[in-house]
Amino acid sequence: MKLAIIFGARSFEHEISIVSAIALKKVLQCELTYIFCDNERNFYLIPTDQITSKRFSSGEYKKDKSLYLKNGGFFYKKMIGEELLNIDCVLNLIHGADGEDGKMSALFDFFGIPYIGPRLEASCISYNKLFTKLFAKEVGVNTLSYQLLLKESPEPIMIDFPMIIKPLRLGSSIGISIVKDKSELSYALDVAFEFDNAVLVEPFIKGIKEYNLAGAYSKEGFLFSIIEEPHKEEFLDFDKKYLDFSRTKRVNEAILPLAIQENIKNAFVKLYNPLFQGALIRCDFFVLDECVYLNEINPIPGSMANYLFDDFEKVIRSLSTSLPKSVEMPEQHYRYIHSIQSAKGK
Amino acid sequence: MKLAIIFGARSFEHEISIVSAIALKKVLQCELTYIFCDNERNFYLIPTDQITSKRFSSGEYKKDKSLYLKNGGFFYKKMIGEELLNIDCVLNLIHGADGEDGKMSALFDFFGIPYIGPRLEASCISYNKLFTKLFAKEVGVNTLSYQLLLKESPEPIMIDFPMIIKPLRLGSSIGISIVKDKSELSYALDVAFEFDNAVLVEPFIKGIKEYNLAGAYSKEGFLFSIIEEPHKEEFLDFDKKYLDFSRTKRVNEAILPLAIQENIKNAFVKLYNPLFQGALIRCDFFVLDECVYLNEINPIPGSMANYLFDDFEKVIRSLSTSLPKSVEMPEQHYRYIHSIQSAKGK
């Protein structure tokens, strides 16, 4: 399997995508090709043995081979003509905007490039925290109560303190605040509205248990990770999560009653199938009074949550041969136009 | 205003997009550039005076200038080097897949091209009829009851006859059947499942009134069309809708009590803002017992519903200067990577 890892892009999470990409080099044994998308959305082919964070922060990558997108894949210029980059499949490792918001999946779908990652609809549903809630409810998975606030038309908040304020569309804890009382509210809203013109308000439940489960659906059925209880203080802020993205060490399994483990897995399956086919996702759940609630869906989790799997490479291999097919579009026969033309006699 | 109209693409509605594009030439006086995306997803610059359906059905367009997408816009090759196609704004006129499913908006967003049309999230919500229902409910607009059926795991239908069966993700009545009794059901499902692996079942209410309203939000506020009562038999099938896409003649306003007109407009506003900013959409409503229900949102209506507006060109001009801005992404300073590097002493 010739796997290309695409990372970077125009996103608040550009840097943690680089960290994720470096982490994967340590855990994957297959032939890897690295495609960096810089902040200006230019693509570069980075030599796999040159994947260091400094290459990007220093701008040195700009000396690497330029790639561009065309029908059929990534291409690069040769002395005469051009050549198609020889890969079997791209792993979308762009966190946040461009990667998780659906743009990258649209590019791959449009240009006919097989990829591991959420499809366009799955991206849209998981990237927007309101849509995630509507979708979860529809498939029968609980979420916490919420209120949507728009920057342009702010309304009084109906949720009690303490509350958690989140930009509607970002990941990695960016712009998120826990608000304990009224004195902290206006600053928290200002911060969140810096990142999005809509924010979601949820009750903050102190001491609520959080459990993460990653997985993917392949021809072999569901491939689940262990269930992890992430170690966190009140919640992980960006700096701490950032370090989290570089994780490659196996973590310990959460100790949970079997029934709750089953409920978490059932909720995962309801959310995953069929919307997230083609992706390895991590769902973060809350458990309160033995009831399971979805917190969020990470359709491109930090370092692909490799540290949660017994055999991460096997999951990626299996997924790469189980990618969903889009509906077959017939060739154009111009039946309608021909019939109009003949009706008009021209 | 140098407006480019993009049409065609890999879609069951490829031909009606061509018809729409031809219709717009008749109604727009501004400088028009035509970009054709063929079934293989290659782009061509079509001379504006050569826009005839035959140019596409005959394959003659392949002699026209090739265009390709890059950062900043559409480009074409010159004897030496390349040149950026000089346009102010693209009007997305690709109906169905590629155009309305979010791919085209993702391409334009990624490559930094200003465009009239639904943004990625708006496309995703309106293209998938289930997501449309969830969204409409969330913003307080009624829809008819429904049931989702998946090809892989069919369940008994709980909706009474007569019912209407629709592929989950297509427009233009393709694959839609009215099912009067059990004898017609299995064929109708087969037809719908040919176009999508999920279908939506709704009750079919004979004689229900249907009203269409188009509009856009611009700096001048909402620009509404008249409310039209479409003339239809049981419902428009693809052939009839196809002809509908070539319409350029003004239609008559529906005769409706003021209160219902207001309710229709209020529902439109709830659905439109802020999700559909940047697009001219047509919402198709049902009215039953004086209650307004959303049937569907057409984010790229046939021939842009030009025939519903008093001054269509003015709406397009106003919209083209009111396009939504995406959140400003800062330059990359590589703060985190630098801090890790200095912590590691390298």
XYZ file of C-alpha atoms in Angstrom, chain A residues 9-15 18-19 36-43 52-58 61 68-71 77 97-98 101-107 109-112 120-122 124-125 127-128 130-131 134-135 137-138 146 148 150 152 168-169 194-197 217 238-239 242-243 273-275 277 325 327-341 346, chain B residues 9-15 18-19 36-43 52-58 61 68-71 77 97-98 101-107 109-112 120-122 124-125 127-128 130-131 134-135 137-138 146 148 150 152 168-169 194-197 217 238-239 242-243 273-275 277 325 327-341 346:
184
model
C -3.503 23.655 5.241
C -5.184 26.939 6.114
C -6.471 26.182 9.564
C -6.113 27.241 13.178
C -4.965 23.641 13.657
C -2.229 23.799 11.012
C 0.544 23.139 13.519
C 2.158 18.767 11.385
C 2.626 17.161 14.801
C 2.146 19.244 2.832
C -0.479 21.896 2.154
C 0.867 25.211 3.370
C -1.036 28.153 4.782
C -1.375 29.609 1.261
C -2.830 26.275 0.057
C 0.116 25.299 -2.095
C 1.012 21.615 -2.103
C 10.663 17.444 11.009
C 8.620 20.275 12.441
C 11.457 22.692 11.689
C 11.160 22.085 7.937
C 7.760 23.746 8.078
C 8.295 26.439 10.681
C 11.447 27.610 8.866
C 9.646 23.099 2.637
C -0.883 20.451 -8.024
C -4.318 18.890 -8.240
C -5.829 17.718 -11.487
C -8.238 15.063 -12.616
C 6.151 19.160 -13.379
C -10.648 23.979 8.589
C -9.880 22.710 5.073
C -14.918 21.028 7.156
C -15.430 19.083 3.914
C -13.171 21.031 1.555
C -10.531 18.327 1.308
C -13.055 15.538 0.752
C -14.705 17.624 -1.960
C -11.345 18.102 -3.698
C -14.054 13.422 -4.729
C -13.959 15.942 -7.549
C -10.508 14.987 -8.790
C -11.091 11.250 -8.299
C -18.275 15.677 2.460
C -21.548 15.125 4.335
C -19.815 13.474 7.273
C -20.209 18.931 7.444
C -22.153 17.121 10.176
C -17.575 20.015 11.925
C -20.654 21.987 12.906
C -25.194 22.082 16.011
C -25.513 19.704 13.062
C -29.342 17.262 15.283
C -27.825 14.211 13.629
C -30.678 12.915 18.031
C -31.981 11.594 14.707
C -27.555 23.448 24.163
C -27.042 28.494 19.691
C -25.388 34.227 16.656
C -25.312 39.319 14.756
C -19.718 26.429 16.514
C -17.167 24.999 14.138
C -13.334 35.616 17.411
C -13.281 32.178 15.817
C -16.816 31.885 14.519
C -19.911 34.024 14.052
C -15.927 0.119 9.486
C -5.170 23.916 23.240
C -1.603 23.633 24.586
C -1.457 19.985 21.180
C 0.893 17.680 23.023
C -22.907 3.920 9.768
C -23.245 4.747 6.931
C -22.335 8.452 7.188
C -17.738 5.139 6.068
C -17.995 4.129 -3.673
C -23.138 6.454 -6.970
C -22.201 5.529 -10.536
C -22.892 8.403 -12.891
C -23.782 7.292 -16.420
C -22.085 8.743 -19.468
C -23.834 11.741 -20.990
C -25.976 10.734 -23.945
C -27.632 14.146 -24.231
C -30.987 12.438 -24.637
C -33.011 15.482 -23.583
C -31.061 17.970 -25.610
C -31.277 15.711 -28.673
C -35.024 15.351 -28.239
C -35.459 19.119 -27.954
C -33.265 19.691 -30.977
C -32.453 21.723 -35.808
C -20.393 18.762 -14.462
C -20.769 15.128 -13.467
C -24.396 15.016 -12.499
C -27.689 13.438 -13.461
C -28.752 17.038 -14.023
C -25.907 17.856 -16.414
C -28.242 18.586 -19.311
C -26.867 23.491 -19.886
C -30.466 24.535 -20.477
C -18.408 24.525 -18.946
C -17.460 21.579 -16.746
C -17.891 18.422 -18.781
C -18.873 14.975 -17.581
C -15.192 14.107 -17.090
C -14.789 17.253 -14.980
C -12.604 19.153 -17.415
C -13.237 22.891 -17.649
C -26.047 26.453 -27.940
C -27.057 23.073 -26.615
C -25.580 21.411 -29.714
C -22.079 22.613 -28.871
C -22.177 20.342 -25.841
C -24.152 17.376 -27.148
C -21.876 17.172 -30.215
C -16.838 22.272 -26.914
C -7.833 24.695 -14.897
C -8.215 25.577 -11.239
C -5.393 26.959 -9.174
C -4.990 29.268 -6.230
C -2.258 28.206 -20.919
C -24.217 16.513 -7.928
C -20.952 18.487 -8.030
C -23.744 18.790 -3.074
C -20.997 21.138 -1.867
C -18.115 20.102 -4.112
C -18.163 23.262 -6.206
C -18.386 25.570 -3.189
C -15.469 23.713 -1.607
C -13.392 24.194 -4.766
C -13.520 28.373 -1.190
C -10.264 26.452 -1.384
C -8.947 28.251 -4.454
C -10.203 31.655 -3.284
C -20.470 24.126 1.690
C -22.701 23.706 4.750
C -25.740 25.120 2.995
C -24.894 19.746 2.426
C -28.068 20.647 4.314
C -28.842 18.431 -0.887
C -29.682 15.750 1.671
C -33.084 14.253 5.723
C -30.682 16.999 6.797
C -33.656 18.240 10.697
C -32.507 21.764 9.936
C -37.297 21.704 12.438
C -34.406 23.313 14.332
C -40.995 11.057 6.831
C -35.622 7.061 5.992
C -31.389 2.383 3.758
C -28.543 -2.190 3.021
C -32.270 11.010 -0.435
C -29.985 13.293 -2.393
C -30.812 3.206 -8.355
C -29.936 6.821 -7.639
C -29.029 6.656 -3.974
C -28.422 4.085 -1.257
C -30.150 38.389 1.230
C -38.095 15.049 -14.969
C -39.150 15.767 -18.586
C -36.514 19.918 -17.690
C -38.557 22.258 -19.817
C -30.279 33.339 7.384
C -27.380 32.954 7.909
C -26.834 29.507 6.340
C -25.979 33.792 2.557
C -16.664 36.415 4.132
C -13.419 33.742 9.154
C -10.012 35.420 8.828
C -7.236 32.906 9.303
C -4.057 34.417 10.768
C -0.648 33.858 9.231
C 1.243 30.887 10.611
C 3.763 31.927 13.237
C 4.544 28.368 14.308
C 4.352 29.416 17.932
C 3.738 25.913 19.254
C 6.355 24.237 17.131
C 8.900 26.882 18.119
C 8.098 26.413 21.802
C 8.505 22.635 21.522
C 11.759 23.039 19.632
C 16.950 21.910 19.087
